[in-house]
XYZ file of N, CA and C in Angstrom:
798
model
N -21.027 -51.526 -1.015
C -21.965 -50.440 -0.715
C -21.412 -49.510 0.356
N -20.287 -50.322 1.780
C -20.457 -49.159 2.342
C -19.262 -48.146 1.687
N -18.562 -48.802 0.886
C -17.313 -48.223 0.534
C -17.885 -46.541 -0.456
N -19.066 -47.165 -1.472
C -19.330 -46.402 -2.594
C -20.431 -45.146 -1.213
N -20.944 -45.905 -0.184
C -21.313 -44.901 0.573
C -20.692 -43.813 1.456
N -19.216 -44.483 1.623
C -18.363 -43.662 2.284
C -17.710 -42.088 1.184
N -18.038 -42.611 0.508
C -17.531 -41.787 -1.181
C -18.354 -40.525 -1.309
N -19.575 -40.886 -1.073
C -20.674 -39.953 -1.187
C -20.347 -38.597 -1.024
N -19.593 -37.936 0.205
C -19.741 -37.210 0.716
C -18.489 -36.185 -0.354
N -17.612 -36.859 -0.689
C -16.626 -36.405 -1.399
C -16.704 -36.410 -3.021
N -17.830 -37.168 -3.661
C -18.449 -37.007 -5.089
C -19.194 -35.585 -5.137
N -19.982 -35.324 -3.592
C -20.960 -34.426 -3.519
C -19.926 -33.054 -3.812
N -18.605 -32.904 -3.134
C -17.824 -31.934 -3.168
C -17.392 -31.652 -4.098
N -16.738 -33.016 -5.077
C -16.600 -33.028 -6.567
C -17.462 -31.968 -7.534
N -19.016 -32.842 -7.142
C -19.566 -31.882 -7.914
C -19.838 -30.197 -7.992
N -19.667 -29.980 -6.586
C -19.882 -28.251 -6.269
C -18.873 -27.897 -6.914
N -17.758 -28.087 -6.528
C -16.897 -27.358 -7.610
C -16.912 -27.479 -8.944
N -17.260 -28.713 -9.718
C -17.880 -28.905 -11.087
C -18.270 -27.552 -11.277
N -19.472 -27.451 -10.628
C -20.264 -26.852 -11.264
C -20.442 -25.368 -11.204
N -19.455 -25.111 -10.339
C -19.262 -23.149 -10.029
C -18.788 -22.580 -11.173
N -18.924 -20.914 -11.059
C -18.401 -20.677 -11.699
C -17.263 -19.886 -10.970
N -16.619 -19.560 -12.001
C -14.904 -18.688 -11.577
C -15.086 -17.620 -10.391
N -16.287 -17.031 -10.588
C -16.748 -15.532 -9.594
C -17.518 -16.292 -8.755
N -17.942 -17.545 -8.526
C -18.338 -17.985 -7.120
C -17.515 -18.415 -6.364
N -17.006 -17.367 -4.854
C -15.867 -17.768 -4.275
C -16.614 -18.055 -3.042
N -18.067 -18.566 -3.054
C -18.572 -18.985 -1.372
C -18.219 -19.794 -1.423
N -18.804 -19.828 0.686
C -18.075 -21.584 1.185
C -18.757 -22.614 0.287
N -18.185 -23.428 0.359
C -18.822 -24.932 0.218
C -18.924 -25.560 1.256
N -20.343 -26.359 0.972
C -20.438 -26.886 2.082
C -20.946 -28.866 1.427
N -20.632 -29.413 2.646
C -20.586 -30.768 2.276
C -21.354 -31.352 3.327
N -22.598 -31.998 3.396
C -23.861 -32.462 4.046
C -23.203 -33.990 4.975
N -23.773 -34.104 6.331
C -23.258 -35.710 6.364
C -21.591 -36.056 6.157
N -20.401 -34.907 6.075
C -19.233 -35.224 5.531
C -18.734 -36.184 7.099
N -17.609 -36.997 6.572
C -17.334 -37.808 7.458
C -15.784 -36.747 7.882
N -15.035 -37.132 9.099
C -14.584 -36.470 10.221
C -13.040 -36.252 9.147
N -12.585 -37.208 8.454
C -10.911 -36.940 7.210
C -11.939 -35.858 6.241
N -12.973 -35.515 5.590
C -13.070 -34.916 4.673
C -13.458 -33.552 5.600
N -13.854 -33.265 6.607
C -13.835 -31.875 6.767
C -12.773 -30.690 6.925
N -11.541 -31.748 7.280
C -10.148 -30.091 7.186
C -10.060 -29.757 5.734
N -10.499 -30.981 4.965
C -10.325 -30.136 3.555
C -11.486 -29.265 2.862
N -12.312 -29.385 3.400
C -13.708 -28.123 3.211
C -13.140 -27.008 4.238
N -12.973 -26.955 4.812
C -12.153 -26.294 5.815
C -11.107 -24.987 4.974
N -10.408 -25.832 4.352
C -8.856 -25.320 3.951
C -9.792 -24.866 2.706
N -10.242 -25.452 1.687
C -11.009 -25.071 0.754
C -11.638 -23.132 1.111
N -12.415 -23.538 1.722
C -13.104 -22.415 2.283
C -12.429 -21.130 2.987
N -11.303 -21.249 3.237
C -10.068 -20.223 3.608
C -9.578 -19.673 2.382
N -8.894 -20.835 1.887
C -8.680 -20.417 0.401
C -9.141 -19.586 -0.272
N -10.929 -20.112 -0.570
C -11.976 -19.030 -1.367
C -12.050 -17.553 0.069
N -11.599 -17.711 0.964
C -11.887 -16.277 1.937
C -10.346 -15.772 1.304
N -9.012 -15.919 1.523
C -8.696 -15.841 0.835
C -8.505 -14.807 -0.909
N -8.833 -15.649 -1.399
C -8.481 -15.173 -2.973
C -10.157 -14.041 -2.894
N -11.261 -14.601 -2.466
C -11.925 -12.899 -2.470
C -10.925 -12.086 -1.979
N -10.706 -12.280 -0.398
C -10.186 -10.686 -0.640
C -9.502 -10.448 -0.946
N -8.302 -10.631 -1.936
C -7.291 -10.298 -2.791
C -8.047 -9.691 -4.185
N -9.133 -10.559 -4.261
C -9.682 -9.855 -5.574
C -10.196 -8.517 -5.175
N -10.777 -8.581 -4.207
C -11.918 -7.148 -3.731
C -10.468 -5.946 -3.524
N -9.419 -6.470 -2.771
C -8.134 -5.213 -2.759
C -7.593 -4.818 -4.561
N -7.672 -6.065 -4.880
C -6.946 -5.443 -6.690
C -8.666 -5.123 -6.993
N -9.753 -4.868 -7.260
C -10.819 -4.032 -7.405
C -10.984 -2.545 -6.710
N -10.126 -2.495 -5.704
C -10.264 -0.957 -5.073
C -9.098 -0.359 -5.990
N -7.601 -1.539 -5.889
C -7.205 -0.827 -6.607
C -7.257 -0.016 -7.942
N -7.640 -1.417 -8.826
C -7.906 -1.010 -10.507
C -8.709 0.564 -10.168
N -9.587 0.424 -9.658
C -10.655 1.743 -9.377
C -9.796 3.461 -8.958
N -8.927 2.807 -8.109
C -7.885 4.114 -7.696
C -7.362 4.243 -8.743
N -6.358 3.288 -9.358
C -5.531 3.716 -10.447
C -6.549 4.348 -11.610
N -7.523 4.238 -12.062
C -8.483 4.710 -12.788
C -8.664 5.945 -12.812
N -9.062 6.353 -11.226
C -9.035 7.783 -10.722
C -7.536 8.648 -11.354
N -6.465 7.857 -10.780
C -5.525 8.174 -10.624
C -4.686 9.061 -12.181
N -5.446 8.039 -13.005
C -5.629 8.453 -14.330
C -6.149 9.531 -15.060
N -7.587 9.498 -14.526
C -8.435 10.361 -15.157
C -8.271 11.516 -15.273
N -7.949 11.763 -13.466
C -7.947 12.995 -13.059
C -6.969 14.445 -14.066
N -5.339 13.702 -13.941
C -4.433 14.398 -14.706
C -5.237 14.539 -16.326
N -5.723 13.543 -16.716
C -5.616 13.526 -18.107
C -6.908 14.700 -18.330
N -7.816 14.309 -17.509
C -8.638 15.338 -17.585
C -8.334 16.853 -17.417
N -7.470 16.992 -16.688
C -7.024 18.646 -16.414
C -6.088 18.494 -17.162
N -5.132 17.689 -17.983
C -4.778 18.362 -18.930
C -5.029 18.837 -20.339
N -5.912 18.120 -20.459
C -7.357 18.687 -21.832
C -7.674 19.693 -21.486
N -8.281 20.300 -20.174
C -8.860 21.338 -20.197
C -8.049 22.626 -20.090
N -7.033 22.509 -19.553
C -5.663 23.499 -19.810
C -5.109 24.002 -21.252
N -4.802 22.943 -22.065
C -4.981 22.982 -23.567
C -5.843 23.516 -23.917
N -7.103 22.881 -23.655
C -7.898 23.755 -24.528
C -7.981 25.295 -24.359
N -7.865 25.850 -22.763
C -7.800 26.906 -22.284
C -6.931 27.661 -22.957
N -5.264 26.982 -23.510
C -4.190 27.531 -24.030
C -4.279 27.737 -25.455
N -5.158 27.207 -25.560
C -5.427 27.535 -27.393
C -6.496 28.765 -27.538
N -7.253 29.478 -26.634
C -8.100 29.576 -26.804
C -7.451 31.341 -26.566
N -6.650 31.746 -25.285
C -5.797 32.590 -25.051
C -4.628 32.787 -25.372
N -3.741 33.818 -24.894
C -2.374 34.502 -25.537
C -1.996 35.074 -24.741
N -0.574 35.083 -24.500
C 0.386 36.105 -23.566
C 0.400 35.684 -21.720
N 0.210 35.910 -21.232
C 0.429 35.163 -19.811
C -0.634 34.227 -19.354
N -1.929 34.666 -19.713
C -2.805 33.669 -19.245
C -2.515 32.372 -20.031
N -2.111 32.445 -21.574
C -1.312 31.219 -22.076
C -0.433 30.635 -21.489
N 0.743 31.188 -20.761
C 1.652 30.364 -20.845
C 1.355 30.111 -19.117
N 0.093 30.251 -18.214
C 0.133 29.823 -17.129
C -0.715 28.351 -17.528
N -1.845 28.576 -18.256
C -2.413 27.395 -18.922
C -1.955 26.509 -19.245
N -0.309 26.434 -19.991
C 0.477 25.743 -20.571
C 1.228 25.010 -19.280
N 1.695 25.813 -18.360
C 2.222 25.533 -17.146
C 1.551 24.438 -15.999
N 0.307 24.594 -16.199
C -0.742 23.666 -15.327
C -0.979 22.753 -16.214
N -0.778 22.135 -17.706
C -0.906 21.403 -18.104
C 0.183 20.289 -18.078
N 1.460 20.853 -17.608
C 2.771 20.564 -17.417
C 2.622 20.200 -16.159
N 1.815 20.174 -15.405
C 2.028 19.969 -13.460
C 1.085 18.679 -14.236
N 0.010 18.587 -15.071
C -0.604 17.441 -15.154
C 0.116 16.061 -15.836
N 1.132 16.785 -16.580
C 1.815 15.955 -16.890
C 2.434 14.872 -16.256
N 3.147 15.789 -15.376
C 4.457 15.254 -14.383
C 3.559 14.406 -13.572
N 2.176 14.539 -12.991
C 1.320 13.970 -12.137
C 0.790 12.601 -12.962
N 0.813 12.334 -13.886
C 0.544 11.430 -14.701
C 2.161 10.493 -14.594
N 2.969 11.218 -15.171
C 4.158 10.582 -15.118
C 4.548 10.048 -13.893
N 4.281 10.413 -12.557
C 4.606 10.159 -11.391
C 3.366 8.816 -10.928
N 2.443 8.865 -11.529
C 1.443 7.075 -11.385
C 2.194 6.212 -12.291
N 2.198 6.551 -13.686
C 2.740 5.490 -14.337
C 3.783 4.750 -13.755
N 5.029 5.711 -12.892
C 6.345 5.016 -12.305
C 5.987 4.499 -11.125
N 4.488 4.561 -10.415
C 4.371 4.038 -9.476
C 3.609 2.668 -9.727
N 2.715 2.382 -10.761
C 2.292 1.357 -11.561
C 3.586 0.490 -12.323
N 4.075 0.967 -12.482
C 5.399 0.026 -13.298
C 6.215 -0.615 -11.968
N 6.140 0.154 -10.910
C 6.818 -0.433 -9.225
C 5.911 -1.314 -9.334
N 4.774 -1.197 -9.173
C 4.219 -2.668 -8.579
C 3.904 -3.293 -9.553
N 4.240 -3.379 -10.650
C 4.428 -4.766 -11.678
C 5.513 -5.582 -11.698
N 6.704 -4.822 -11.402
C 8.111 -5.060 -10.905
C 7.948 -5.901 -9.828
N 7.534 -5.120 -8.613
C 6.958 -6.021 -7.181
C 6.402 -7.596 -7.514
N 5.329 -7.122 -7.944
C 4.388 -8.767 -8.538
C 4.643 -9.609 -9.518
N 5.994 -9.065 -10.533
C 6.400 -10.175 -10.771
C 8.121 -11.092 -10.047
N 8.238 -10.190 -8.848
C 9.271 -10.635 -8.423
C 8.893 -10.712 -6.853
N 9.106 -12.258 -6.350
C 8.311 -12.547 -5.085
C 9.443 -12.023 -4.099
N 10.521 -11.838 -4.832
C 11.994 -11.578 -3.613
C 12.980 -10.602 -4.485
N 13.398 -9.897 -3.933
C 14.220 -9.001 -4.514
C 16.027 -9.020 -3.743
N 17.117 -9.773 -4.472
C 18.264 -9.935 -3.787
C 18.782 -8.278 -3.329
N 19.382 -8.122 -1.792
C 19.372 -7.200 -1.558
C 20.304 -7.183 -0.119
N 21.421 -6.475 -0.265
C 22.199 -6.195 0.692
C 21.932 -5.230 1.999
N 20.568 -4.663 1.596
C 20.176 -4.127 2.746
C 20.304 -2.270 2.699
N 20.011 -1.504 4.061
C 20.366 -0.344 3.630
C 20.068 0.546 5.128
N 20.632 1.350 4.970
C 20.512 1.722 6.125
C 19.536 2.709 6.321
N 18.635 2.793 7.566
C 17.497 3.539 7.518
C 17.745 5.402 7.248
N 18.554 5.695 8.188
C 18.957 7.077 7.869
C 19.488 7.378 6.634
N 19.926 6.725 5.995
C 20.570 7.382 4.562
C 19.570 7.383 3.829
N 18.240 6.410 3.739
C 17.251 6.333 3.288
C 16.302 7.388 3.427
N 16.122 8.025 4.450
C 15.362 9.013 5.395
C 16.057 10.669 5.381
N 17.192 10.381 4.635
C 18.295 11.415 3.964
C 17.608 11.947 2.874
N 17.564 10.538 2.069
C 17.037 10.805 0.352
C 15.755 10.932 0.118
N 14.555 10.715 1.188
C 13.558 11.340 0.895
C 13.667 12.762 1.610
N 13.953 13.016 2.364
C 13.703 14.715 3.235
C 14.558 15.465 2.103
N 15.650 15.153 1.509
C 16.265 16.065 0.656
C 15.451 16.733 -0.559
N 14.200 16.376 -0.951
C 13.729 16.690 -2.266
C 12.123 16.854 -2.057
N 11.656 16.903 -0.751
C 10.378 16.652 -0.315
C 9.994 18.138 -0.441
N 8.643 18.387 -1.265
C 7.839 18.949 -1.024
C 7.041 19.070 0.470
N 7.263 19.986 1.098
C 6.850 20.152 2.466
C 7.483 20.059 3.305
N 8.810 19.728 3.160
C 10.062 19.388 3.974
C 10.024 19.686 5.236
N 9.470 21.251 5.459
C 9.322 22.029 6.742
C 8.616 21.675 7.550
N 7.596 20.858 7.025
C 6.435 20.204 8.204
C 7.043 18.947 8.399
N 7.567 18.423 8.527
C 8.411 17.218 9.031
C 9.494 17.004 10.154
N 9.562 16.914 11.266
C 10.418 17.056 12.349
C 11.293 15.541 12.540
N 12.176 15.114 12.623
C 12.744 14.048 12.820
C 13.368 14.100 14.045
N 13.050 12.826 14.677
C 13.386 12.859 16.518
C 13.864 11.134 15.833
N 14.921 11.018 17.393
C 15.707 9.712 17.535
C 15.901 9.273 16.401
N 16.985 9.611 15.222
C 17.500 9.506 14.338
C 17.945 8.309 14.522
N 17.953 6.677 13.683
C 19.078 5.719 13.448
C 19.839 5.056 13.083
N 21.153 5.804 13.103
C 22.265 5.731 12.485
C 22.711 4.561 11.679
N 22.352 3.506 12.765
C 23.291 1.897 12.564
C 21.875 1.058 12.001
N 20.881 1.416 12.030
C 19.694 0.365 11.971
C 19.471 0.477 10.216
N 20.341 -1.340 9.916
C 20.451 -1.780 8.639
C 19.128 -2.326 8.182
N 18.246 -2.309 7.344
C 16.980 -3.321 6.935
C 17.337 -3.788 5.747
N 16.720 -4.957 5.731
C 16.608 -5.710 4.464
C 15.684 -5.500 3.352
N 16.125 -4.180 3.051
C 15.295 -4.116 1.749
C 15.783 -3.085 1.303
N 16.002 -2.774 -0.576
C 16.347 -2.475 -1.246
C 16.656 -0.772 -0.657
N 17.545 -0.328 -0.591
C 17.213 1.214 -0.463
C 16.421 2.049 -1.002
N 16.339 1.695 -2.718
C 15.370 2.166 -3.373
C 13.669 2.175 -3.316
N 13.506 0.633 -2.233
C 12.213 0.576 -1.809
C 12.241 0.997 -0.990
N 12.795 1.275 0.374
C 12.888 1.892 1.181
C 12.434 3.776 0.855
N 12.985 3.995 0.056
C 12.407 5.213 0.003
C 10.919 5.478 -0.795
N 10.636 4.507 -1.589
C 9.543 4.585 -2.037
C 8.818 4.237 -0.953
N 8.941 3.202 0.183
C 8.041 3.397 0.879
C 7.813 4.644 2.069
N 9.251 5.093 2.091
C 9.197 6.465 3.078
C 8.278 7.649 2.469
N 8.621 7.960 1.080
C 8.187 8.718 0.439
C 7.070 9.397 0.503
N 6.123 7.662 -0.018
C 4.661 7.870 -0.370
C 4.329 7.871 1.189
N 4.451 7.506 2.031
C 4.069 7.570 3.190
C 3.848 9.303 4.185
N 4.870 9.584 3.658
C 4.903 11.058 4.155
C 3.947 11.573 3.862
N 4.140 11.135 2.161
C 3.287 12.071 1.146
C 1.783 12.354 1.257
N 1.460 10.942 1.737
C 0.107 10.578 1.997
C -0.223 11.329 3.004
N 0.516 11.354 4.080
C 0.318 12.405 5.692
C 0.102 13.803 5.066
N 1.069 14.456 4.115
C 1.329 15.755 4.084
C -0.054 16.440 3.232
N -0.376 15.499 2.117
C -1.509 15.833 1.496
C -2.777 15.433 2.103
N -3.016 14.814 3.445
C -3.920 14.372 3.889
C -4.354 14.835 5.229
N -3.351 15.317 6.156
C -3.285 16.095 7.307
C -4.059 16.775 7.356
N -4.565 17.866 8.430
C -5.398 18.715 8.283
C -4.686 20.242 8.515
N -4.837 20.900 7.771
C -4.256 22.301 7.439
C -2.590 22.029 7.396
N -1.455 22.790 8.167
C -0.427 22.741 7.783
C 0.212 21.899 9.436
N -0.413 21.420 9.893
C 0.212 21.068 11.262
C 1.223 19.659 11.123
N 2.405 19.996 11.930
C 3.571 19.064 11.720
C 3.497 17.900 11.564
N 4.250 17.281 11.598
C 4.612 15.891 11.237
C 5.958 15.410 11.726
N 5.915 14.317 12.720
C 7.180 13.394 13.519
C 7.654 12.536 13.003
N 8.673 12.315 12.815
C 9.459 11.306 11.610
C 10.022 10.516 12.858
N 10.006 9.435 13.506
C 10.750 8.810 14.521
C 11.466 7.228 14.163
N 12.569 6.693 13.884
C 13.360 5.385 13.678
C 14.359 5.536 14.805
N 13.535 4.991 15.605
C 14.640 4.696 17.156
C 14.444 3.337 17.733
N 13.135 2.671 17.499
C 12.922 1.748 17.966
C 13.008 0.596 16.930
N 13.972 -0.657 17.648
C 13.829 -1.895 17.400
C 13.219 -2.745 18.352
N 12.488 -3.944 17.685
C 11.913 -5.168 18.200
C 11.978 -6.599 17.972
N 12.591 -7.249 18.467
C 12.500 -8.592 18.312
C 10.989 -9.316 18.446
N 10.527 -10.234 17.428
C 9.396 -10.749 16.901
C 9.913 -12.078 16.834
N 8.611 -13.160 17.072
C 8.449 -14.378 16.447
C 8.936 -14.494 14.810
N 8.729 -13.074 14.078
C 9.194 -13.705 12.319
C 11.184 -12.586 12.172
N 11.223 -12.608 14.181
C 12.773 -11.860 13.707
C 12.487 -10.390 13.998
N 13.813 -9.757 14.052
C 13.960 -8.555 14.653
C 13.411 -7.648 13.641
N 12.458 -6.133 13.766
C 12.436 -4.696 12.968
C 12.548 -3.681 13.373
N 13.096 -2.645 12.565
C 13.427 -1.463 12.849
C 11.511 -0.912 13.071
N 11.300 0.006 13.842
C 10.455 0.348 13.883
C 10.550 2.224 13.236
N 9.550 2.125 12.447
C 9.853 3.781 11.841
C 7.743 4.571 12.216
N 8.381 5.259 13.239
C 6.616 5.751 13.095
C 6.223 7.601 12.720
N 5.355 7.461 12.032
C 5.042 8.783 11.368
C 4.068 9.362 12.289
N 3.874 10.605 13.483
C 2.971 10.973 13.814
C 2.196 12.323 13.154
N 0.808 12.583 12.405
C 0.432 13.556 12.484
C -0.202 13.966 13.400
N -0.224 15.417 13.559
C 0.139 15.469 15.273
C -1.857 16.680 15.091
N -2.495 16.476 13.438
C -3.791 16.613 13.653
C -4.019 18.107 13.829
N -5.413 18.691 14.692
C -5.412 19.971 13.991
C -6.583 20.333 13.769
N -7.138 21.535 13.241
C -8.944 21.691 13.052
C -8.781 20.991 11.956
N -10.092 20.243 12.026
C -10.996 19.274 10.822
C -10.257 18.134 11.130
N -9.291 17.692 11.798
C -8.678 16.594 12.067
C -7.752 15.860 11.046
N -7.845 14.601 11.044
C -7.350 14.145 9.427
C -7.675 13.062 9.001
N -7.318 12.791 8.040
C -8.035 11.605 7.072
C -6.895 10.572 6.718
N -5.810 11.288 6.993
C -4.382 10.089 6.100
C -4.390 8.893 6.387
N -5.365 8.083 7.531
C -5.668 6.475 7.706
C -5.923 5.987 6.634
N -6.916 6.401 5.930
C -8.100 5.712 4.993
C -7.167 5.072 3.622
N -6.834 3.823 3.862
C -6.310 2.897 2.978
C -7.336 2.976 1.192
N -8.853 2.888 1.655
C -9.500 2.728 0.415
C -10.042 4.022 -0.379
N -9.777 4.997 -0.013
C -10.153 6.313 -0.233
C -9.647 6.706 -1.346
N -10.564 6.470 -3.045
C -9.833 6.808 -4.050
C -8.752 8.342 -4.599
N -9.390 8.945 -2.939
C -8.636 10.066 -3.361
C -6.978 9.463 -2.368
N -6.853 9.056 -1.988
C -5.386 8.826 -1.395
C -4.794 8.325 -2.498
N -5.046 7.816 -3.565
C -4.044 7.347 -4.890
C -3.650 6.454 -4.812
N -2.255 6.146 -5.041
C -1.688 4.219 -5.504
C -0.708 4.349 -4.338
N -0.485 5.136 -3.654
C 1.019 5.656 -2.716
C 0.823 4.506 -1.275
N -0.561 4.172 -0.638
C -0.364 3.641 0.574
C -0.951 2.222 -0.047
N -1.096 1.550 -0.916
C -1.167 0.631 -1.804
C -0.323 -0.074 -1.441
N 1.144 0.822 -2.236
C 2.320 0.313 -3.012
C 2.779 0.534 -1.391
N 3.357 0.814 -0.558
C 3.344 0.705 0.698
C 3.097 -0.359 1.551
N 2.020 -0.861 1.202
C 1.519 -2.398 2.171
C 1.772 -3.434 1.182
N 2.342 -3.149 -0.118
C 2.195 -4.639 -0.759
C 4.059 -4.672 -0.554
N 4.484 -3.630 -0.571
C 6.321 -3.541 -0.087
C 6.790 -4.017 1.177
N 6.263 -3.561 1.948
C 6.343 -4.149 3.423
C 5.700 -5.431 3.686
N 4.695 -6.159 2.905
C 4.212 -7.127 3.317
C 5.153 -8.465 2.477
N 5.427 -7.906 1.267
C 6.932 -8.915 0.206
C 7.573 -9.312 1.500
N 8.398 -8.072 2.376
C 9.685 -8.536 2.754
C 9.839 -8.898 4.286
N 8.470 -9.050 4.644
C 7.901 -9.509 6.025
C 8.260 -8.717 7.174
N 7.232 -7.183 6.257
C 7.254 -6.110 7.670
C 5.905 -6.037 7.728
N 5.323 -4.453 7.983
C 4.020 -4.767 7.983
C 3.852 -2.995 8.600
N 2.432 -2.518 8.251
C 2.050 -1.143 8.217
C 0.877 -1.164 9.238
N 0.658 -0.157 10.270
C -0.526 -0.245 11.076
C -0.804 1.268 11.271
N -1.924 1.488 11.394
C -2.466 2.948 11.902
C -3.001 3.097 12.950
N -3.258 4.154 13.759
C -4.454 4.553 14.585
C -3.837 5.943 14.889
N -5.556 6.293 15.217
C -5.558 7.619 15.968
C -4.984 7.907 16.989
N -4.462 9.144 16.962
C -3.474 9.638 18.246
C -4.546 10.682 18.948
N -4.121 10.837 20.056
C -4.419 12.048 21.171
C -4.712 12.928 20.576
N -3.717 13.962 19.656
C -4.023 14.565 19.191
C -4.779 15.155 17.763
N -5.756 14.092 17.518
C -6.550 14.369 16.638
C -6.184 13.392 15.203
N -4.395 13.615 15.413
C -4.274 13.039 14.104
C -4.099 11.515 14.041
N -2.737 10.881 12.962
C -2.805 9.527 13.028
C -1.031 9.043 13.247
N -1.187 7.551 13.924
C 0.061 7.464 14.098
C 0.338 6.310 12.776
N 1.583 6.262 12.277
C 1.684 5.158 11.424
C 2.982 4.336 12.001
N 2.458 3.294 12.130
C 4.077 2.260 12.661
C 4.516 1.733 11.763
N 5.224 1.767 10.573
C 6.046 0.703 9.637
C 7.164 -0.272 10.647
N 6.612 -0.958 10.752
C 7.777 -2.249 10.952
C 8.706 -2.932 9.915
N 10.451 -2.678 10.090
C 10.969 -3.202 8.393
C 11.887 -3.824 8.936
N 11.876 -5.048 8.603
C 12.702 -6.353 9.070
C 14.143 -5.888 8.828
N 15.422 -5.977 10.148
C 16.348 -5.853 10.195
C 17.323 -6.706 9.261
N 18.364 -6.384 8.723
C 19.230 -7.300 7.882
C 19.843 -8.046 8.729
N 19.838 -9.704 9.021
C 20.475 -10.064 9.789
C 22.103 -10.020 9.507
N 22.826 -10.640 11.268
C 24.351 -10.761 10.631
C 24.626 -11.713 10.853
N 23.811 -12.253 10.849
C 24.311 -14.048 10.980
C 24.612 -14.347 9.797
């Protein structure tokens, strides 16, 4: 008896999970549990904290990418139809904005196919890359180029991660500032600082918008209008054990710190 009574407490747990379903991710709780069965209600209950919020982030996402969708496809129906409907320049500007919807469509899909790539590959082999050559290949082709100032350039500061992610994460990052800023006011590109950390040394790369009348908005991670760009950003930096932070600056706008783990030379 006392054995089948000592049991109790862990049949009772048995059964809660029996009996949930898949979308019930509350705690569990276990009545009377004896002092060995509570780290594992414990760990249980992290777990389910946990996998919600992974589900609730891929639910903002699915929802953005949705947007992300609609939007182009929708303006490019209505351009078409506009182009069928006219002749001679107002046609072929119609035709032209249906072509910007295009490319805007084409430019999610390649950012959706990145993070399928990402999620099905937990590590990506990679010799590393250097931050400035990286910070080369996005300023060379950037829309807005001019609002971008780069201070303490660094030369030698190698990171461990793909060059090609590297610029996807420089990219969308800008991108996000430049379309999100308020009116046309600059933007500080700074990779001067390194830090040694408990998980190892990072280059530190920080983006200041430097803000402006109406202020700005480029923080807002869940904001279906910011798109898939600061998404694909935190799930890149978080793979290769860096990490993305914001806050408001002095001047109205926002600062962004990317931290990107140095290539060691050991």
């Amino acid at each position: 008896m006392g054995i089948r009574g000592g049991l109790r407490p862990l049949a009772a747990l048995r059964d809660q999970l029996r009996r949930r379903t898949p979308e019930n991710l509350d705690p569990v709780t276990v009545d009377r549990a004896p002092s060995e069965l509570v780290p594992v209600v414990e760990t249980l209950n992290e777990l389910f904290n946990r996998v919600a919020s992974s589900l609730a982030w891929e639910q903002r996402f699915a929802n953005s990418a949705a947007h992300e969708f609609r939007t182009p496809l929708t303006a490019i129906k209505t351009h078409l139809h506009v182009a069928s409907r006219v002749s001679g320049e107002p046609r072929r500007q119609a035709l032209a904005n249906a072509g910007k919807g295009v490319a805007q469509l084409q430019s999610v899909t390649e950012q959706l196919l990145l993070l399928s790539r990402l999620e099905r590959n937990n590590a990506v082999a990679s010799e590393g890359c250097l931050i400035d050559r990286a910070v080369e290949d996005v300023l060379e082709d950037l829309p807005g180029r001019e609002r971008v100032r780069m201070e303490n350039r660094c030369k030698e500061g190698r990171v461990a991660l793909p060059r090609a992610l590297v610029v996807v994460v420089l990219r969308n990052l800008i991108d996000n500032a430049l379309k999100h800023s308020a009116g046309s006011c600059e933007l500080i590109l700074d990779c001067s600082d390194c830090e040694a950390t408990a998980g190892g040394s990072h280059l530190r790369v920080t983006l200041r918008d430097r803000g402006g009348p109406g202020g700005s908005d480029s923080g807002s991670v869940s904001s279906e209008s910011h798109g898939l760009g600061l998404p694909i950003v935190h799930m890149v930096v978080n793979q290769f054990g860096g990490s993305l932070v914001s806050e408001h600056n002095e001047a109205g706008g926002m600062d962004w710190q990317l931290a990107l783990p140095l290539l060691s030379t050991g």
